[in-house]
């Protein structure tokens, strides 16, 4: 039985005051759903400690939006897994499309980050997804398969158990155009079959696969109703506690 998981990716938004208000608002408004739904918020690095304090005793998990694979040393500007754990992170987003396409992260780098996060005991939210031209050229399955195979290369079945995959079609992120529930379900089903082939059916059946890409309160229920959609990774709509809580409620009611 997979527990629904809703994550909020705040991206490069909020400031020290609004980050605290948002974390507090999420903790308050989703409290009654946390027995049925896992919830995480992922603020910018600099607001992680303040957000952690604002969450207080809430079971809402704290996540980072990225991490570096080395443990420490001369890596100016980078943040390690140990540092994230030190400030209370449970989750870390890895391979987000903005890091792949804006910052130009490669599958090889993402694989190192994923491996380091798992080894450090962080729960990774591993993002994959195709560009619009790749979808239009009928390459969605090939692109997502390659991202997963390269991203998870060398990661054992035991270690892969902790990975959450987020399927986020790039054309749907921040555009207001979400994938239809059917389009998303097709790719989620394909990903689950791929994980069964790469590892085993038990691991595939238990793996939480989130959808991300213009998920909002008004489409959360129909997305979550699909059998292989276990959760949502939410960008824009996670910046309003009421909207985010409405999506958490939809997830609790859908499963
Ligand atoms: C994201 O950043 O992971 C995302 C899905 O963004 P949005 O919900 O704004 O499309």
PDB file of C-alpha atoms and ligand atoms in Angstrom:
ATOM      1  CA  UNK A   1       0.000   0.000   0.000  1.00  0.00           C
ATOM      2  CA  UNK A   2       1.591   3.278  -1.107  1.00  0.00           C
ATOM      3  CA  UNK A   3       0.989   6.331   1.084  1.00  0.00           C
ATOM      4  CA  UNK A   4       0.235   9.445  -0.981  1.00  0.00           C
ATOM      5  CA  UNK A   5       3.027  12.015  -0.868  1.00  0.00           C
ATOM      6  CA  UNK A   6       2.583  15.706  -1.662  1.00  0.00           C
ATOM      7  CA  UNK A   7       5.703  17.869  -1.897  1.00  0.00           C
ATOM      8  CA  UNK A   8       5.927  21.626  -2.217  1.00  0.00           C
ATOM      9  CA  UNK A   9       8.843  22.966  -4.243  1.00  0.00           C
ATOM     10  CA  UNK A  10       9.097  26.640  -3.348  1.00  0.00           C
ATOM     11  CA  UNK A  11      11.886  27.188  -5.912  1.00  0.00           C
ATOM     12  CA  UNK A  12      13.600  30.597  -5.589  1.00  0.00           C
ATOM     13  CA  UNK A  13      10.629  32.206  -3.860  1.00  0.00           C
ATOM     14  CA  UNK A  14       9.722  33.588  -0.402  1.00  0.00           C
ATOM     15  CA  UNK A  15      11.821  35.676   1.987  1.00  0.00           C
ATOM     16  CA  UNK A  16      12.640  35.184   5.652  1.00  0.00           C
ATOM     17  CA  UNK A  17       9.209  36.392   6.789  1.00  0.00           C
ATOM     18  CA  UNK A  18       7.004  34.743   4.173  1.00  0.00           C
ATOM     19  CA  UNK A  19       8.913  31.434   4.363  1.00  0.00           C
ATOM     20  CA  UNK A  20       8.095  31.192   8.073  1.00  0.00           C
ATOM     21  CA  UNK A  21       4.463  32.180   7.501  1.00  0.00           C
ATOM     22  CA  UNK A  22       4.086  29.645   4.709  1.00  0.00           C
ATOM     23  CA  UNK A  23       5.654  26.793   6.694  1.00  0.00           C
ATOM     24  CA  UNK A  24       3.418  27.598   9.673  1.00  0.00           C
ATOM     25  CA  UNK A  25       0.341  27.828   7.466  1.00  0.00           C
ATOM     26  CA  UNK A  26       1.056  24.466   5.827  1.00  0.00           C
ATOM     27  CA  UNK A  27       1.642  22.773   9.200  1.00  0.00           C
ATOM     28  CA  UNK A  28      -1.645  24.131  10.570  1.00  0.00           C
ATOM     29  CA  UNK A  29      -3.849  23.598   7.549  1.00  0.00           C
ATOM     30  CA  UNK A  30      -2.760  20.065   6.689  1.00  0.00           C
ATOM     31  CA  UNK A  31      -2.497  18.674  10.242  1.00  0.00           C
ATOM     32  CA  UNK A  32      -5.637  16.580   9.990  1.00  0.00           C
ATOM     33  CA  UNK A  33      -4.494  14.810   6.789  1.00  0.00           C
ATOM     34  CA  UNK A  34      -1.028  13.753   7.879  1.00  0.00           C
ATOM     35  CA  UNK A  35      -2.093  10.286   8.981  1.00  0.00           C
ATOM     36  CA  UNK A  36      -3.171   9.585   5.386  1.00  0.00           C
ATOM     37  CA  UNK A  37      -0.697  11.677   3.380  1.00  0.00           C
ATOM     38  CA  UNK A  38       3.030  12.341   3.638  1.00  0.00           C
ATOM     39  CA  UNK A  39       3.780  16.030   3.119  1.00  0.00           C
ATOM     40  CA  UNK A  40       7.038  17.897   2.527  1.00  0.00           C
ATOM     41  CA  UNK A  41       7.958  21.522   1.961  1.00  0.00           C
ATOM     42  CA  UNK A  42      11.159  22.425   0.134  1.00  0.00           C
ATOM     43  CA  UNK A  43      12.207  26.048   0.788  1.00  0.00           C
ATOM     44  CA  UNK A  44      15.344  27.705  -0.581  1.00  0.00           C
ATOM     45  CA  UNK A  45      18.525  26.604   1.275  1.00  0.00           C
ATOM     46  CA  UNK A  46      18.844  29.805   3.292  1.00  0.00           C
ATOM     47  CA  UNK A  47      15.362  29.500   4.787  1.00  0.00           C
ATOM     48  CA  UNK A  48      15.607  25.814   5.756  1.00  0.00           C
ATOM     49  CA  UNK A  49      16.426  26.389   9.457  1.00  0.00           C
ATOM     50  CA  UNK A  50      13.692  29.015   9.873  1.00  0.00           C
ATOM     51  CA  UNK A  51      11.157  26.808   8.091  1.00  0.00           C
ATOM     52  CA  UNK A  52      12.143  23.859  10.274  1.00  0.00           C
ATOM     53  CA  UNK A  53      11.556  25.943  13.396  1.00  0.00           C
ATOM     54  CA  UNK A  54       8.237  27.176  12.014  1.00  0.00           C
ATOM     55  CA  UNK A  55       7.073  23.599  11.358  1.00  0.00           C
ATOM     56  CA  UNK A  56       7.661  22.834  15.041  1.00  0.00           C
ATOM     57  CA  UNK A  57       6.383  19.387  16.009  1.00  0.00           C
ATOM     58  CA  UNK A  58       4.416  18.962  12.799  1.00  0.00           C
ATOM     59  CA  UNK A  59       4.997  15.756  10.820  1.00  0.00           C
ATOM     60  CA  UNK A  60       5.388  17.861   7.658  1.00  0.00           C
ATOM     61  CA  UNK A  61       8.851  16.958   6.398  1.00  0.00           C
ATOM     62  CA  UNK A  62      11.487  19.453   5.410  1.00  0.00           C
ATOM     63  CA  UNK A  63      13.200  19.049   2.043  1.00  0.00           C
ATOM     64  CA  UNK A  64      15.926  20.811   0.090  1.00  0.00           C
ATOM     65  CA  UNK A  65      15.747  21.599  -3.616  1.00  0.00           C
ATOM     66  CA  UNK A  66      19.193  20.266  -4.472  1.00  0.00           C
ATOM     67  CA  UNK A  67      22.389  18.928  -2.903  1.00  0.00           C
ATOM     68  CA  UNK A  68      26.014  18.322  -3.844  1.00  0.00           C
ATOM     69  CA  UNK A  69      27.462  14.817  -3.778  1.00  0.00           C
ATOM     70  CA  UNK A  70      30.736  15.549  -1.993  1.00  0.00           C
ATOM     71  CA  UNK A  71      30.745  15.475   1.819  1.00  0.00           C
ATOM     72  CA  UNK A  72      32.835  18.606   2.403  1.00  0.00           C
ATOM     73  CA  UNK A  73      35.733  20.693   1.148  1.00  0.00           C
ATOM     74  CA  UNK A  74      36.559  23.140  -1.597  1.00  0.00           C
ATOM     75  CA  UNK A  75      33.243  23.252  -3.465  1.00  0.00           C
ATOM     76  CA  UNK A  76      32.317  26.908  -3.288  1.00  0.00           C
ATOM     77  CA  UNK A  77      28.604  27.554  -3.216  1.00  0.00           C
ATOM     78  CA  UNK A  78      27.606  23.938  -2.718  1.00  0.00           C
ATOM     79  CA  UNK A  79      25.727  22.290   0.156  1.00  0.00           C
ATOM     80  CA  UNK A  80      26.307  18.712   1.335  1.00  0.00           C
ATOM     81  CA  UNK A  81      23.925  15.960   2.429  1.00  0.00           C
ATOM     82  CA  UNK A  82      25.337  16.206   5.959  1.00  0.00           C
ATOM     83  CA  UNK A  83      24.548  19.929   6.076  1.00  0.00           C
ATOM     84  CA  UNK A  84      20.971  19.281   4.962  1.00  0.00           C
ATOM     85  CA  UNK A  85      20.531  16.640   7.648  1.00  0.00           C
ATOM     86  CA  UNK A  86      22.113  18.956  10.210  1.00  0.00           C
ATOM     87  CA  UNK A  87      19.380  21.559   9.642  1.00  0.00           C
ATOM     88  CA  UNK A  88      16.606  18.991   9.793  1.00  0.00           C
ATOM     89  CA  UNK A  89      16.012  17.936   6.189  1.00  0.00           C
ATOM     90  CA  UNK A  90      14.403  14.584   5.553  1.00  0.00           C
ATOM     91  CA  UNK A  91      13.975  14.941   1.782  1.00  0.00           C
ATOM     92  CA  UNK A  92      15.937  16.351  -1.127  1.00  0.00           C
ATOM     93  CA  UNK A  93      14.793  17.061  -4.682  1.00  0.00           C
ATOM     94  CA  UNK A  94      17.317  15.804  -7.228  1.00  0.00           C
ATOM     95  CA  UNK A  95      17.366  16.314 -10.997  1.00  0.00           C
ATOM     96  CA  UNK A  96      14.586  18.904 -11.156  1.00  0.00           C
ATOM     97  CA  UNK A  97      14.010  20.006 -14.748  1.00  0.00           C
ATOM     98  CA  UNK A  98      15.174  23.527 -13.928  1.00  0.00           C
ATOM     99  CA  UNK A  99      18.483  22.079 -12.784  1.00  0.00           C
ATOM    100  CA  UNK A 100      18.695  19.828 -15.837  1.00  0.00           C
ATOM    101  CA  UNK A 101      17.778  22.492 -18.383  1.00  0.00           C
ATOM    102  CA  UNK A 102      18.720  25.852 -16.830  1.00  0.00           C
ATOM    103  CA  UNK A 103      21.796  24.812 -14.815  1.00  0.00           C
ATOM    104  CA  UNK A 104      22.651  22.047 -17.344  1.00  0.00           C
ATOM    105  CA  UNK A 105      23.034  19.190 -14.867  1.00  0.00           C
ATOM    106  CA  UNK A 106      23.807  15.874 -16.550  1.00  0.00           C
ATOM    107  CA  UNK A 107      22.465  12.408 -15.801  1.00  0.00           C
ATOM    108  CA  UNK A 108      25.942  11.491 -14.514  1.00  0.00           C
ATOM    109  CA  UNK A 109      25.935  14.336 -11.972  1.00  0.00           C
ATOM    110  CA  UNK A 110      22.361  13.542 -10.957  1.00  0.00           C
ATOM    111  CA  UNK A 111      23.389   9.906 -10.415  1.00  0.00           C
ATOM    112  CA  UNK A 112      26.172  11.023  -8.051  1.00  0.00           C
ATOM    113  CA  UNK A 113      23.778  13.271  -6.130  1.00  0.00           C
ATOM    114  CA  UNK A 114      21.139  10.536  -5.876  1.00  0.00           C
ATOM    115  CA  UNK A 115      23.704   8.009  -4.651  1.00  0.00           C
ATOM    116  CA  UNK A 116      25.114  10.429  -2.074  1.00  0.00           C
ATOM    117  CA  UNK A 117      21.656  11.381  -0.793  1.00  0.00           C
ATOM    118  CA  UNK A 118      20.599   7.755  -0.308  1.00  0.00           C
ATOM    119  CA  UNK A 119      23.890   6.881   1.379  1.00  0.00           C
ATOM    120  CA  UNK A 120      23.432   9.831   3.743  1.00  0.00           C
ATOM    121  CA  UNK A 121      19.924   8.721   4.696  1.00  0.00           C
ATOM    122  CA  UNK A 122      18.057  11.509   2.916  1.00  0.00           C
ATOM    123  CA  UNK A 123      14.903  10.543   1.013  1.00  0.00           C
ATOM    124  CA  UNK A 124      15.394  11.679  -2.586  1.00  0.00           C
ATOM    125  CA  UNK A 125      12.641  12.985  -4.835  1.00  0.00           C
ATOM    126  CA  UNK A 126      14.189  12.088  -8.189  1.00  0.00           C
ATOM    127  CA  UNK A 127      12.696  14.146 -11.040  1.00  0.00           C
ATOM    128  CA  UNK A 128      12.413  13.018 -14.644  1.00  0.00           C
ATOM    129  CA  UNK A 129      10.459  14.293 -17.626  1.00  0.00           C
ATOM    130  CA  UNK A 130      10.518  15.059 -21.310  1.00  0.00           C
ATOM    131  CA  UNK A 131      10.609  18.334 -23.242  1.00  0.00           C
ATOM    132  CA  UNK A 132       7.653  19.269 -25.463  1.00  0.00           C
ATOM    133  CA  UNK A 133       9.607  18.539 -28.645  1.00  0.00           C
ATOM    134  CA  UNK A 134      10.559  15.140 -27.277  1.00  0.00           C
ATOM    135  CA  UNK A 135       6.896  14.350 -26.525  1.00  0.00           C
ATOM    136  CA  UNK A 136       5.833  15.568 -29.961  1.00  0.00           C
ATOM    137  CA  UNK A 137       8.500  13.362 -31.555  1.00  0.00           C
ATOM    138  CA  UNK A 138       7.123  10.319 -29.692  1.00  0.00           C
ATOM    139  CA  UNK A 139      10.226  10.089 -27.509  1.00  0.00           C
ATOM    140  CA  UNK A 140       8.678  10.407 -24.029  1.00  0.00           C
ATOM    141  CA  UNK A 141       9.237   6.777 -23.042  1.00  0.00           C
ATOM    142  CA  UNK A 142      12.807   6.734 -24.389  1.00  0.00           C
ATOM    143  CA  UNK A 143      13.751   9.993 -22.642  1.00  0.00           C
ATOM    144  CA  UNK A 144      12.255   9.063 -19.271  1.00  0.00           C
ATOM    145  CA  UNK A 145      13.722   5.546 -19.475  1.00  0.00           C
ATOM    146  CA  UNK A 146      17.202   6.919 -20.156  1.00  0.00           C
ATOM    147  CA  UNK A 147      16.929   9.457 -17.309  1.00  0.00           C
ATOM    148  CA  UNK A 148      15.907   6.723 -14.868  1.00  0.00           C
ATOM    149  CA  UNK A 149      18.452   4.165 -16.044  1.00  0.00           C
ATOM    150  CA  UNK A 150      21.325   6.659 -15.957  1.00  0.00           C
ATOM    151  CA  UNK A 151      20.137   8.418 -12.811  1.00  0.00           C
ATOM    152  CA  UNK A 152      19.758   5.184 -10.863  1.00  0.00           C
ATOM    153  CA  UNK A 153      22.826   3.413 -12.305  1.00  0.00           C
ATOM    154  CA  UNK A 154      24.672   1.437  -9.646  1.00  0.00           C
ATOM    155  CA  UNK A 155      21.945   1.957  -7.033  1.00  0.00           C
ATOM    156  CA  UNK A 156      20.973  -1.404  -5.496  1.00  0.00           C
ATOM    157  CA  UNK A 157      17.394  -2.591  -5.009  1.00  0.00           C
ATOM    158  CA  UNK A 158      17.796  -2.141  -1.260  1.00  0.00           C
ATOM    159  CA  UNK A 159      18.878   1.484  -1.713  1.00  0.00           C
ATOM    160  CA  UNK A 160      16.312   2.180  -4.461  1.00  0.00           C
ATOM    161  CA  UNK A 161      13.538   1.458  -1.938  1.00  0.00           C
ATOM    162  CA  UNK A 162      13.952   4.942  -0.497  1.00  0.00           C
ATOM    163  CA  UNK A 163      13.618   6.743  -3.838  1.00  0.00           C
ATOM    164  CA  UNK A 164      10.492   8.674  -4.799  1.00  0.00           C
ATOM    165  CA  UNK A 165      10.282   9.378  -8.523  1.00  0.00           C
ATOM    166  CA  UNK A 166       8.590  12.581  -9.669  1.00  0.00           C
ATOM    167  CA  UNK A 167       7.412  12.493 -13.283  1.00  0.00           C
ATOM    168  CA  UNK A 168       7.414  16.120 -14.366  1.00  0.00           C
ATOM    169  CA  UNK A 169       6.916  16.767 -18.084  1.00  0.00           C
ATOM    170  CA  UNK A 170       8.983  19.885 -18.711  1.00  0.00           C
ATOM    171  CA  UNK A 171       6.272  21.439 -20.889  1.00  0.00           C
ATOM    172  CA  UNK A 172       3.877  21.325 -17.943  1.00  0.00           C
ATOM    173  CA  UNK A 173       6.110  22.913 -15.311  1.00  0.00           C
ATOM    174  CA  UNK A 174       5.109  26.448 -14.442  1.00  0.00           C
ATOM    175  CA  UNK A 175       3.179  26.792 -17.698  1.00  0.00           C
ATOM    176  CA  UNK A 176      -0.379  26.384 -16.420  1.00  0.00           C
ATOM    177  CA  UNK A 177      -0.759  23.460 -18.848  1.00  0.00           C
ATOM    178  CA  UNK A 178      -0.857  20.251 -16.875  1.00  0.00           C
ATOM    179  CA  UNK A 179      -0.529  16.812 -18.448  1.00  0.00           C
ATOM    180  CA  UNK A 180      -3.954  15.231 -18.666  1.00  0.00           C
ATOM    181  CA  UNK A 181      -4.541  12.596 -15.996  1.00  0.00           C
ATOM    182  CA  UNK A 182      -4.426   9.977 -18.784  1.00  0.00           C
ATOM    183  CA  UNK A 183      -1.097  11.247 -20.175  1.00  0.00           C
ATOM    184  CA  UNK A 184       0.388  11.264 -16.688  1.00  0.00           C
ATOM    185  CA  UNK A 185      -1.024   7.818 -15.817  1.00  0.00           C
ATOM    186  CA  UNK A 186       0.474   6.333 -19.013  1.00  0.00           C
ATOM    187  CA  UNK A 187       3.959   7.525 -18.093  1.00  0.00           C
ATOM    188  CA  UNK A 188       3.595   6.539 -14.424  1.00  0.00           C
ATOM    189  CA  UNK A 189       2.563   3.025 -15.515  1.00  0.00           C
ATOM    190  CA  UNK A 190       5.540   2.877 -17.854  1.00  0.00           C
ATOM    191  CA  UNK A 191       7.891   4.000 -15.060  1.00  0.00           C
ATOM    192  CA  UNK A 192       6.518   1.338 -12.706  1.00  0.00           C
ATOM    193  CA  UNK A 193       7.091  -1.349 -15.351  1.00  0.00           C
ATOM    194  CA  UNK A 194      10.617  -0.060 -15.925  1.00  0.00           C
ATOM    195  CA  UNK A 195      11.385  -0.202 -12.192  1.00  0.00           C
ATOM    196  CA  UNK A 196      10.037  -3.785 -12.107  1.00  0.00           C
ATOM    197  CA  UNK A 197      12.381  -4.675 -14.980  1.00  0.00           C
ATOM    198  CA  UNK A 198      15.401  -2.881 -13.497  1.00  0.00           C
ATOM    199  CA  UNK A 199      14.778  -4.168  -9.955  1.00  0.00           C
ATOM    200  CA  UNK A 200      11.740  -6.288  -9.078  1.00  0.00           C
ATOM    201  CA  UNK A 201       7.946  -6.153  -9.006  1.00  0.00           C
ATOM    202  CA  UNK A 202       7.737  -5.745  -5.256  1.00  0.00           C
ATOM    203  CA  UNK A 203       9.929  -2.628  -5.334  1.00  0.00           C
ATOM    204  CA  UNK A 204       7.960  -1.255  -8.304  1.00  0.00           C
ATOM    205  CA  UNK A 205       4.623  -1.884  -6.583  1.00  0.00           C
ATOM    206  CA  UNK A 206       5.802  -0.051  -3.482  1.00  0.00           C
ATOM    207  CA  UNK A 207       7.553   2.877  -5.171  1.00  0.00           C
ATOM    208  CA  UNK A 208       5.852   6.236  -4.752  1.00  0.00           C
ATOM    209  CA  UNK A 209       5.644   8.067  -8.090  1.00  0.00           C
ATOM    210  CA  UNK A 210       4.575  11.706  -7.973  1.00  0.00           C
ATOM    211  CA  UNK A 211       3.273  13.797 -10.841  1.00  0.00           C
ATOM    212  CA  UNK A 212       4.453  17.387 -11.192  1.00  0.00           C
ATOM    213  CA  UNK A 213       3.582  20.111 -13.690  1.00  0.00           C
ATOM    214  CA  UNK A 214       0.927  22.781 -13.065  1.00  0.00           C
ATOM    215  CA  UNK A 215      -0.807  20.647 -10.451  1.00  0.00           C
ATOM    216  CA  UNK A 216      -3.398  22.836  -8.709  1.00  0.00           C
ATOM    217  CA  UNK A 217      -6.316  22.504  -6.312  1.00  0.00           C
ATOM    218  CA  UNK A 218      -8.744  22.094  -9.217  1.00  0.00           C
ATOM    219  CA  UNK A 219      -6.899  19.213 -10.912  1.00  0.00           C
ATOM    220  CA  UNK A 220      -5.380  17.449  -7.883  1.00  0.00           C
ATOM    221  CA  UNK A 221      -8.308  15.087  -7.363  1.00  0.00           C
ATOM    222  CA  UNK A 222      -8.495  13.844 -10.960  1.00  0.00           C
ATOM    223  CA  UNK A 223      -4.736  13.319 -11.096  1.00  0.00           C
ATOM    224  CA  UNK A 224      -4.682  11.537  -7.740  1.00  0.00           C
ATOM    225  CA  UNK A 225      -7.570   9.301  -8.832  1.00  0.00           C
ATOM    226  CA  UNK A 226      -5.288   7.539 -11.328  1.00  0.00           C
ATOM    227  CA  UNK A 227      -3.969   4.211 -10.072  1.00  0.00           C
ATOM    228  CA  UNK A 228      -0.248   4.867 -10.606  1.00  0.00           C
ATOM    229  CA  UNK A 229      -0.222   8.503  -9.480  1.00  0.00           C
ATOM    230  CA  UNK A 230       0.742   8.376  -5.814  1.00  0.00           C
ATOM    231  CA  UNK A 231       1.360  12.023  -5.145  1.00  0.00           C
ATOM    232  CA  UNK A 232       2.161  15.449  -6.509  1.00  0.00           C
ATOM    233  CA  UNK A 233       5.249  17.629  -6.623  1.00  0.00           C
ATOM    234  CA  UNK A 234       3.837  21.126  -6.605  1.00  0.00           C
ATOM    235  CA  UNK A 235       5.596  24.356  -7.559  1.00  0.00           C
ATOM    236  CA  UNK A 236       3.464  27.491  -7.910  1.00  0.00           C
ATOM    237  CA  UNK A 237       0.453  26.217  -5.976  1.00  0.00           C
ATOM    238  CA  UNK A 238       2.622  25.260  -2.996  1.00  0.00           C
ATOM    239  CA  UNK A 239       3.285  28.943  -2.295  1.00  0.00           C
ATOM    240  CA  UNK A 240      -0.223  29.462  -0.926  1.00  0.00           C
ATOM    241  CA  UNK A 241      -0.927  27.404   2.196  1.00  0.00           C
ATOM    242  CA  UNK A 242      -4.656  27.211   1.396  1.00  0.00           C
ATOM    243  CA  UNK A 243      -4.078  25.892  -2.126  1.00  0.00           C
ATOM    244  CA  UNK A 244      -1.422  23.431  -0.977  1.00  0.00           C
ATOM    245  CA  UNK A 245      -3.656  22.174   1.842  1.00  0.00           C
ATOM    246  CA  UNK A 246      -6.551  21.753  -0.609  1.00  0.00           C
ATOM    247  CA  UNK A 247      -4.326  19.484  -2.718  1.00  0.00           C
ATOM    248  CA  UNK A 248      -3.307  17.485   0.346  1.00  0.00           C
ATOM    249  CA  UNK A 249      -6.994  17.070   1.198  1.00  0.00           C
ATOM    250  CA  UNK A 250      -7.688  15.914  -2.373  1.00  0.00           C
ATOM    251  CA  UNK A 251      -4.908  13.328  -2.057  1.00  0.00           C
ATOM    252  CA  UNK A 252      -6.258  12.086   1.273  1.00  0.00           C
ATOM    253  CA  UNK A 253      -9.716  11.670  -0.203  1.00  0.00           C
ATOM    254  CA  UNK A 254      -8.601  10.109  -3.495  1.00  0.00           C
ATOM    255  CA  UNK A 255      -6.775   7.090  -2.045  1.00  0.00           C
TER     256      UNK A 255
HETATM  257  C1  LIG B   1       7.878  21.950  -9.945  1.00  0.00           C
HETATM  258  O1  LIG B   1       8.584  22.916  -9.781  1.00  0.00           O
HETATM  259  O2  LIG B   1       8.291  20.831  -9.612  1.00  0.00           O
HETATM  260  C2  LIG B   1       6.541  22.137 -10.530  1.00  0.00           C
HETATM  261  C3  LIG B   1       5.839  21.088 -10.810  1.00  0.00           C
HETATM  262  O3  LIG B   1       6.123  23.437 -10.725  1.00  0.00           O
HETATM  263  P1  LIG B   1       4.618  23.931 -11.075  1.00  0.00           P
HETATM  264  O4  LIG B   1       3.696  23.181 -10.138  1.00  0.00           O
HETATM  265  O5  LIG B   1       4.631  25.390 -10.807  1.00  0.00           O
HETATM  266  O6  LIG B   1       4.357  23.552 -12.491  1.00  0.00           O
END
